[in-house]
mmCIF file with all atom_site columns, C-alpha atoms in Angstrom:
data_model
loop_
_atom_site.group_PDB
_atom_site.id
_atom_site.type_symbol
_atom_site.label_atom_id
_atom_site.label_alt_id
_atom_site.label_comp_id
_atom_site.label_asym_id
_atom_site.label_entity_id
_atom_site.label_seq_id
_atom_site.pdbx_PDB_ins_code
_atom_site.Cartn_x
_atom_site.Cartn_y
_atom_site.Cartn_z
_atom_site.occupancy
_atom_site.B_iso_or_equiv
_atom_site.pdbx_formal_charge
_atom_site.auth_seq_id
_atom_site.auth_comp_id
_atom_site.auth_asym_id
_atom_site.auth_atom_id
_atom_site.pdbx_PDB_model_num
ATOM 1   C CA . UNK C 1 1   ? 29.904 -95.758 -167.044 1.00 0.00 ? 1   UNK C CA 1
ATOM 2   C CA . UNK C 1 2   ? 28.785 -98.500 -164.660 1.00 0.00 ? 2   UNK C CA 1
ATOM 3   C CA . UNK C 1 3   ? 31.476 -97.466 -162.179 1.00 0.00 ? 3   UNK C CA 1
ATOM 4   C CA . UNK C 1 4   ? 30.176 -93.856 -162.109 1.00 0.00 ? 4   UNK C CA 1
ATOM 5   C CA . UNK C 1 5   ? 26.598 -95.067 -161.492 1.00 0.00 ? 5   UNK C CA 1
ATOM 6   C CA . UNK C 1 6   ? 27.798 -97.387 -158.736 1.00 0.00 ? 6   UNK C CA 1
ATOM 7   C CA . UNK C 1 7   ? 29.846 -94.624 -157.096 1.00 0.00 ? 7   UNK C CA 1
ATOM 8   C CA . UNK C 1 8   ? 26.862 -92.188 -157.148 1.00 0.00 ? 8   UNK C CA 1
ATOM 9   C CA . UNK C 1 9   ? 24.615 -94.866 -155.615 1.00 0.00 ? 9   UNK C CA 1
ATOM 10  C CA . UNK C 1 10  ? 27.125 -95.479 -152.812 1.00 0.00 ? 10  UNK C CA 1
ATOM 11  C CA . UNK C 1 11  ? 27.775 -91.744 -152.146 1.00 0.00 ? 11  UNK C CA 1
ATOM 12  C CA . UNK C 1 12  ? 24.287 -90.272 -152.155 1.00 0.00 ? 12  UNK C CA 1
ATOM 13  C CA . UNK C 1 13  ? 25.103 -87.633 -149.500 1.00 0.00 ? 13  UNK C CA 1
ATOM 14  C CA . UNK C 1 14  ? 27.900 -86.096 -151.546 1.00 0.00 ? 14  UNK C CA 1
ATOM 15  C CA . UNK C 1 15  ? 25.788 -85.987 -154.699 1.00 0.00 ? 15  UNK C CA 1
ATOM 16  C CA . UNK C 1 16  ? 22.888 -84.367 -152.784 1.00 0.00 ? 16  UNK C CA 1
ATOM 17  C CA . UNK C 1 17  ? 25.248 -81.716 -151.342 1.00 0.00 ? 17  UNK C CA 1
ATOM 18  C CA . UNK C 1 18  ? 26.513 -80.836 -154.831 1.00 0.00 ? 18  UNK C CA 1
ATOM 19  C CA . UNK C 1 19  ? 22.956 -80.529 -156.171 1.00 0.00 ? 19  UNK C CA 1
ATOM 20  C CA . UNK C 1 20  ? 21.907 -78.404 -153.171 1.00 0.00 ? 20  UNK C CA 1
ATOM 21  C CA . UNK C 1 21  ? 24.892 -76.051 -153.662 1.00 0.00 ? 21  UNK C CA 1
ATOM 22  C CA . UNK C 1 22  ? 24.115 -75.634 -157.364 1.00 0.00 ? 22  UNK C CA 1
ATOM 23  C CA . UNK C 1 23  ? 20.463 -74.884 -156.552 1.00 0.00 ? 23  UNK C CA 1
ATOM 24  C CA . UNK C 1 24  ? 21.439 -72.228 -153.997 1.00 0.00 ? 24  UNK C CA 1
ATOM 25  C CA . UNK C 1 25  ? 23.890 -70.570 -156.429 1.00 0.00 ? 25  UNK C CA 1
ATOM 26  C CA . UNK C 1 26  ? 21.267 -70.532 -159.195 1.00 0.00 ? 26  UNK C CA 1
ATOM 27  C CA . UNK C 1 27  ? 18.725 -68.974 -156.802 1.00 0.00 ? 27  UNK C CA 1
ATOM 28  C CA . UNK C 1 28  ? 21.201 -66.273 -155.726 1.00 0.00 ? 28  UNK C CA 1
ATOM 29  C CA . UNK C 1 29  ? 21.984 -65.404 -159.351 1.00 0.00 ? 29  UNK C CA 1
ATOM 30  C CA . UNK C 1 30  ? 18.269 -65.187 -160.131 1.00 0.00 ? 30  UNK C CA 1
ATOM 31  C CA . UNK C 1 31  ? 17.660 -62.829 -157.195 1.00 0.00 ? 31  UNK C CA 1
ATOM 32  C CA . UNK C 1 32  ? 20.650 -60.658 -158.201 1.00 0.00 ? 32  UNK C CA 1
ATOM 33  C CA . UNK C 1 33  ? 19.521 -60.314 -161.821 1.00 0.00 ? 33  UNK C CA 1
ATOM 34  C CA . UNK C 1 34  ? 15.931 -59.603 -160.789 1.00 0.00 ? 34  UNK C CA 1
ATOM 35  C CA . UNK C 1 35  ? 17.116 -56.857 -158.445 1.00 0.00 ? 35  UNK C CA 1
ATOM 36  C CA . UNK C 1 36  ? 19.355 -55.298 -161.113 1.00 0.00 ? 36  UNK C CA 1
ATOM 37  C CA . UNK C 1 37  ? 16.676 -55.355 -163.817 1.00 0.00 ? 37  UNK C CA 1
ATOM 38  C CA . UNK C 1 38  ? 14.051 -54.004 -161.424 1.00 0.00 ? 38  UNK C CA 1
ATOM 39  C CA . UNK C 1 39  ? 16.300 -51.095 -160.420 1.00 0.00 ? 39  UNK C CA 1
ATOM 40  C CA . UNK C 1 40  ? 17.221 -50.011 -163.972 1.00 0.00 ? 40  UNK C CA 1
ATOM 41  C CA . UNK C 1 41  ? 14.022 -48.129 -164.907 1.00 0.00 ? 41  UNK C CA 1
ATOM 42  C CA . UNK C 1 42  ? 14.295 -45.921 -161.818 1.00 0.00 ? 42  UNK C CA 1
ATOM 43  C CA . UNK C 1 43  ? 17.802 -44.626 -162.406 1.00 0.00 ? 43  UNK C CA 1
ATOM 44  C CA . UNK C 1 44  ? 18.400 -40.982 -161.437 1.00 0.00 ? 44  UNK C CA 1
ATOM 45  C CA . UNK C 1 45  ? 21.305 -39.182 -163.063 1.00 0.00 ? 45  UNK C CA 1
ATOM 46  C CA . UNK C 1 46  ? 22.131 -35.537 -163.753 1.00 0.00 ? 46  UNK C CA 1
ATOM 47  C CA . UNK C 1 47  ? 24.704 -33.818 -165.921 1.00 0.00 ? 47  UNK C CA 1
ATOM 48  C CA . UNK C 1 48  ? 25.806 -30.210 -165.472 1.00 0.00 ? 48  UNK C CA 1
ATOM 49  C CA . UNK C 1 49  ? 27.337 -27.808 -167.966 1.00 0.00 ? 49  UNK C CA 1
ATOM 50  C CA . UNK C 1 50  ? 28.765 -24.589 -166.589 1.00 0.00 ? 50  UNK C CA 1
ATOM 51  C CA . UNK C 1 51  ? 29.718 -21.405 -168.390 1.00 0.00 ? 51  UNK C CA 1
ATOM 52  C CA . UNK C 1 52  ? 31.389 -18.239 -167.178 1.00 0.00 ? 52  UNK C CA 1
ATOM 53  C CA . UNK C 1 53  ? 29.844 -15.022 -168.523 1.00 0.00 ? 53  UNK C CA 1
ATOM 54  C CA . UNK C 1 54  ? 32.233 -12.450 -167.075 1.00 0.00 ? 54  UNK C CA 1
ATOM 55  C CA . UNK C 1 55  ? 31.927 -10.071 -164.170 1.00 0.00 ? 55  UNK C CA 1
ATOM 56  C CA . UNK C 1 56  ? 30.798 -6.612  -163.168 1.00 0.00 ? 56  UNK C CA 1
ATOM 57  C CA . UNK C 1 57  ? 30.761 -4.570  -159.956 1.00 0.00 ? 57  UNK C CA 1
ATOM 58  C CA . UNK C 1 58  ? 28.135 -6.788  -158.343 1.00 0.00 ? 58  UNK C CA 1
ATOM 59  C CA . UNK C 1 59  ? 29.876 -10.130 -158.921 1.00 0.00 ? 59  UNK C CA 1
ATOM 60  C CA . UNK C 1 60  ? 30.536 -12.855 -161.449 1.00 0.00 ? 60  UNK C CA 1
ATOM 61  C CA . UNK C 1 61  ? 27.924 -14.208 -163.836 1.00 0.00 ? 61  UNK C CA 1
ATOM 62  C CA . UNK C 1 62  ? 27.579 -17.943 -164.479 1.00 0.00 ? 62  UNK C CA 1
ATOM 63  C CA . UNK C 1 63  ? 25.241 -19.953 -166.671 1.00 0.00 ? 63  UNK C CA 1
ATOM 64  C CA . UNK C 1 64  ? 24.357 -23.363 -165.287 1.00 0.00 ? 64  UNK C CA 1
ATOM 65  C CA . UNK C 1 65  ? 22.643 -25.962 -167.467 1.00 0.00 ? 65  UNK C CA 1
ATOM 66  C CA . UNK C 1 66  ? 21.266 -29.042 -165.733 1.00 0.00 ? 66  UNK C CA 1
ATOM 67  C CA . UNK C 1 67  ? 20.329 -32.067 -167.833 1.00 0.00 ? 67  UNK C CA 1
ATOM 68  C CA . UNK C 1 68  ? 18.373 -35.060 -166.595 1.00 0.00 ? 68  UNK C CA 1
ATOM 69  C CA . UNK C 1 69  ? 20.067 -38.021 -168.277 1.00 0.00 ? 69  UNK C CA 1
ATOM 70  C CA . UNK C 1 70  ? 18.285 -40.559 -166.077 1.00 0.00 ? 70  UNK C CA 1
ATOM 71  C CA . UNK C 1 71  ? 15.019 -42.370 -166.650 1.00 0.00 ? 71  UNK C CA 1
ATOM 72  C CA . UNK C 1 72  ? 12.644 -40.641 -164.188 1.00 0.00 ? 72  UNK C CA 1
ATOM 73  C CA . UNK C 1 73  ? 11.807 -37.011 -163.361 1.00 0.00 ? 73  UNK C CA 1
ATOM 74  C CA . UNK C 1 74  ? 13.977 -35.355 -160.729 1.00 0.00 ? 74  UNK C CA 1
ATOM 75  C CA . UNK C 1 75  ? 12.610 -32.738 -158.350 1.00 0.00 ? 75  UNK C CA 1
ATOM 76  C CA . UNK C 1 76  ? 15.345 -30.237 -157.501 1.00 0.00 ? 76  UNK C CA 1
ATOM 77  C CA . UNK C 1 77  ? 15.081 -28.377 -154.223 1.00 0.00 ? 77  UNK C CA 1
ATOM 78  C CA . UNK C 1 78  ? 18.350 -26.468 -154.166 1.00 0.00 ? 78  UNK C CA 1
ATOM 79  C CA . UNK C 1 79  ? 21.257 -25.556 -156.473 1.00 0.00 ? 79  UNK C CA 1
ATOM 80  C CA . UNK C 1 80  ? 24.300 -23.998 -154.804 1.00 0.00 ? 80  UNK C CA 1
ATOM 81  C CA . UNK C 1 81  ? 27.641 -22.841 -156.116 1.00 0.00 ? 81  UNK C CA 1
ATOM 82  C CA . UNK C 1 82  ? 30.412 -23.317 -153.553 1.00 0.00 ? 82  UNK C CA 1
ATOM 83  C CA . UNK C 1 83  ? 34.160 -22.979 -153.405 1.00 0.00 ? 83  UNK C CA 1
ATOM 84  C CA . UNK C 1 84  ? 36.338 -25.993 -152.640 1.00 0.00 ? 84  UNK C CA 1
ATOM 85  C CA . UNK C 1 85  ? 36.492 -24.640 -149.043 1.00 0.00 ? 85  UNK C CA 1
ATOM 86  C CA . UNK C 1 86  ? 32.635 -24.865 -148.894 1.00 0.00 ? 86  UNK C CA 1
ATOM 87  C CA . UNK C 1 87  ? 32.131 -21.082 -148.998 1.00 0.00 ? 87  UNK C CA 1
ATOM 88  C CA . UNK C 1 88  ? 28.677 -20.408 -150.446 1.00 0.00 ? 88  UNK C CA 1
ATOM 89  C CA . UNK C 1 89  ? 29.187 -18.279 -153.562 1.00 0.00 ? 89  UNK C CA 1
ATOM 90  C CA . UNK C 1 90  ? 25.646 -18.216 -154.916 1.00 0.00 ? 90  UNK C CA 1
ATOM 91  C CA . UNK C 1 91  ? 22.278 -19.958 -155.099 1.00 0.00 ? 91  UNK C CA 1
ATOM 92  C CA . UNK C 1 92  ? 20.243 -20.603 -158.231 1.00 0.00 ? 92  UNK C CA 1
ATOM 93  C CA . UNK C 1 93  ? 16.521 -19.852 -158.088 1.00 0.00 ? 93  UNK C CA 1
ATOM 94  C CA . UNK C 1 94  ? 14.646 -23.157 -158.037 1.00 0.00 ? 94  UNK C CA 1
ATOM 95  C CA . UNK C 1 95  ? 11.109 -22.112 -157.212 1.00 0.00 ? 95  UNK C CA 1
ATOM 96  C CA . UNK C 1 96  ? 8.183  -20.467 -158.925 1.00 0.00 ? 96  UNK C CA 1
ATOM 97  C CA . UNK C 1 97  ? 4.831  -19.187 -157.714 1.00 0.00 ? 97  UNK C CA 1
ATOM 98  C CA . UNK C 1 98  ? 3.192  -22.620 -157.472 1.00 0.00 ? 98  UNK C CA 1
ATOM 99  C CA . UNK C 1 99  ? 5.927  -24.825 -156.064 1.00 0.00 ? 99  UNK C CA 1
ATOM 100 C CA . UNK C 1 100 ? 9.210  -24.531 -154.270 1.00 0.00 ? 100 UNK C CA 1
ATOM 101 C CA . UNK C 1 101 ? 11.248 -26.826 -156.545 1.00 0.00 ? 101 UNK C CA 1
ATOM 102 C CA . UNK C 1 102 ? 12.220 -27.489 -160.152 1.00 0.00 ? 102 UNK C CA 1
ATOM 103 C CA . UNK C 1 103 ? 10.999 -30.515 -162.064 1.00 0.00 ? 103 UNK C CA 1
ATOM 104 C CA . UNK C 1 104 ? 13.339 -31.860 -164.730 1.00 0.00 ? 104 UNK C CA 1
ATOM 105 C CA . UNK C 1 105 ? 11.850 -34.634 -166.834 1.00 0.00 ? 105 UNK C CA 1
ATOM 106 C CA . UNK C 1 106 ? 14.083 -37.223 -168.540 1.00 0.00 ? 106 UNK C CA 1
ATOM 107 C CA . UNK C 1 107 ? 16.118 -35.805 -171.448 1.00 0.00 ? 107 UNK C CA 1
ATOM 108 C CA . UNK C 1 108 ? 15.226 -32.226 -170.486 1.00 0.00 ? 108 UNK C CA 1
ATOM 109 C CA . UNK C 1 109 ? 17.743 -29.419 -169.957 1.00 0.00 ? 109 UNK C CA 1
ATOM 110 C CA . UNK C 1 110 ? 17.120 -26.430 -167.720 1.00 0.00 ? 110 UNK C CA 1
ATOM 111 C CA . UNK C 1 111 ? 19.474 -23.465 -167.997 1.00 0.00 ? 111 UNK C CA 1
ATOM 112 C CA . UNK C 1 112 ? 19.646 -20.500 -165.666 1.00 0.00 ? 112 UNK C CA 1
ATOM 113 C CA . UNK C 1 113 ? 21.992 -17.611 -165.065 1.00 0.00 ? 113 UNK C CA 1
ATOM 114 C CA . UNK C 1 114 ? 23.303 -16.966 -161.605 1.00 0.00 ? 114 UNK C CA 1
ATOM 115 C CA . UNK C 1 115 ? 25.324 -14.184 -160.022 1.00 0.00 ? 115 UNK C CA 1
ATOM 116 C CA . UNK C 1 116 ? 27.986 -15.334 -157.558 1.00 0.00 ? 116 UNK C CA 1
ATOM 117 C CA . UNK C 1 117 ? 30.355 -13.655 -155.128 1.00 0.00 ? 117 UNK C CA 1
ATOM 118 C CA . UNK C 1 118 ? 34.121 -13.849 -155.401 1.00 0.00 ? 118 UNK C CA 1
ATOM 119 C CA . UNK C 1 119 ? 34.919 -15.074 -151.883 1.00 0.00 ? 119 UNK C CA 1
ATOM 120 C CA . UNK C 1 120 ? 38.620 -15.813 -151.322 1.00 0.00 ? 120 UNK C CA 1
ATOM 121 C CA . UNK C 1 121 ? 39.252 -14.477 -154.854 1.00 0.00 ? 121 UNK C CA 1
ATOM 122 C CA . UNK C 1 122 ? 38.549 -17.898 -156.335 1.00 0.00 ? 122 UNK C CA 1
ATOM 123 C CA . UNK C 1 123 ? 37.762 -16.508 -159.789 1.00 0.00 ? 123 UNK C CA 1
ATOM 124 C CA . UNK C 1 124 ? 40.928 -14.401 -159.903 1.00 0.00 ? 124 UNK C CA 1
ATOM 125 C CA . UNK C 1 125 ? 43.248 -17.142 -158.597 1.00 0.00 ? 125 UNK C CA 1
ATOM 126 C CA . UNK C 1 126 ? 41.938 -19.992 -160.738 1.00 0.00 ? 126 UNK C CA 1
ATOM 127 C CA . UNK C 1 127 ? 40.216 -18.139 -163.574 1.00 0.00 ? 127 UNK C CA 1
ATOM 128 C CA . UNK C 1 128 ? 41.918 -20.124 -166.322 1.00 0.00 ? 128 UNK C CA 1
ATOM 129 C CA . UNK C 1 129 ? 40.879 -23.500 -164.897 1.00 0.00 ? 129 UNK C CA 1
ATOM 130 C CA . UNK C 1 130 ? 38.100 -23.528 -162.272 1.00 0.00 ? 130 UNK C CA 1
ATOM 131 C CA . UNK C 1 131 ? 37.802 -27.347 -162.323 1.00 0.00 ? 131 UNK C CA 1
ATOM 132 C CA . UNK C 1 132 ? 38.186 -28.674 -158.784 1.00 0.00 ? 132 UNK C CA 1
ATOM 133 C CA . UNK C 1 133 ? 38.064 -25.184 -157.246 1.00 0.00 ? 133 UNK C CA 1
ATOM 134 C CA . UNK C 1 134 ? 34.352 -24.440 -157.587 1.00 0.00 ? 134 UNK C CA 1
ATOM 135 C CA . UNK C 1 135 ? 31.586 -26.995 -157.226 1.00 0.00 ? 135 UNK C CA 1
ATOM 136 C CA . UNK C 1 136 ? 27.907 -27.075 -158.040 1.00 0.00 ? 136 UNK C CA 1
ATOM 137 C CA . UNK C 1 137 ? 25.846 -28.888 -155.392 1.00 0.00 ? 137 UNK C CA 1
ATOM 138 C CA . UNK C 1 138 ? 22.340 -29.948 -156.431 1.00 0.00 ? 138 UNK C CA 1
ATOM 139 C CA . UNK C 1 139 ? 19.956 -31.309 -153.788 1.00 0.00 ? 139 UNK C CA 1
ATOM 140 C CA . UNK C 1 140 ? 16.759 -33.107 -154.777 1.00 0.00 ? 140 UNK C CA 1
ATOM 141 C CA . UNK C 1 141 ? 13.581 -33.367 -152.699 1.00 0.00 ? 141 UNK C CA 1
ATOM 142 C CA . UNK C 1 142 ? 14.677 -36.719 -151.276 1.00 0.00 ? 142 UNK C CA 1
ATOM 143 C CA . UNK C 1 143 ? 17.841 -35.102 -149.907 1.00 0.00 ? 143 UNK C CA 1
ATOM 144 C CA . UNK C 1 144 ? 20.266 -36.758 -152.344 1.00 0.00 ? 144 UNK C CA 1
ATOM 145 C CA . UNK C 1 145 ? 23.161 -34.470 -153.254 1.00 0.00 ? 145 UNK C CA 1
ATOM 146 C CA . UNK C 1 146 ? 24.736 -34.385 -156.693 1.00 0.00 ? 146 UNK C CA 1
ATOM 147 C CA . UNK C 1 147 ? 28.160 -32.702 -156.575 1.00 0.00 ? 147 UNK C CA 1
ATOM 148 C CA . UNK C 1 148 ? 29.911 -31.511 -159.746 1.00 0.00 ? 148 UNK C CA 1
ATOM 149 C CA . UNK C 1 149 ? 33.461 -30.155 -159.616 1.00 0.00 ? 149 UNK C CA 1
ATOM 150 C CA . UNK C 1 150 ? 34.337 -30.693 -163.283 1.00 0.00 ? 150 UNK C CA 1
ATOM 151 C CA . UNK C 1 151 ? 32.763 -29.252 -166.386 1.00 0.00 ? 151 UNK C CA 1
ATOM 152 C CA . UNK C 1 152 ? 34.211 -25.750 -166.396 1.00 0.00 ? 152 UNK C CA 1
ATOM 153 C CA . UNK C 1 153 ? 35.604 -24.597 -169.736 1.00 0.00 ? 153 UNK C CA 1
ATOM 154 C CA . UNK C 1 154 ? 39.381 -24.252 -169.626 1.00 0.00 ? 154 UNK C CA 1
ATOM 155 C CA . UNK C 1 155 ? 41.247 -21.374 -171.177 1.00 0.00 ? 155 UNK C CA 1
#
């Protein structure tokens, strides 16, 4: 034990460098955890469920359900249905008389029916499995886009 104490007394610079490095690492970990914990309550996340309701002369009918599975309200400006080639197939109504957007509070689900066109015969070519061939693009008021290509029933 005396030899360790003697060595530390003779090599004060090395011991100070080790303590300084440990202090810096501890500070970085503290900043990282504070940032992570502070960001958690403001998480924005959506889930989409899509259903196909058949077709008529005017087009195909879809039912889109949007669920806010995050922790804060999301203000939706635009909901578009596009093909994988980015052809616009249809737009869901997102406004009412008072405002020009939808508000979805946490744990709330909004469902709406939408009529879409059959550009490039997407529904006829891939009717059994539309996953990856048609996408739902949701844009919030901040401009963040949520893109969903999966979630179509298969069969």
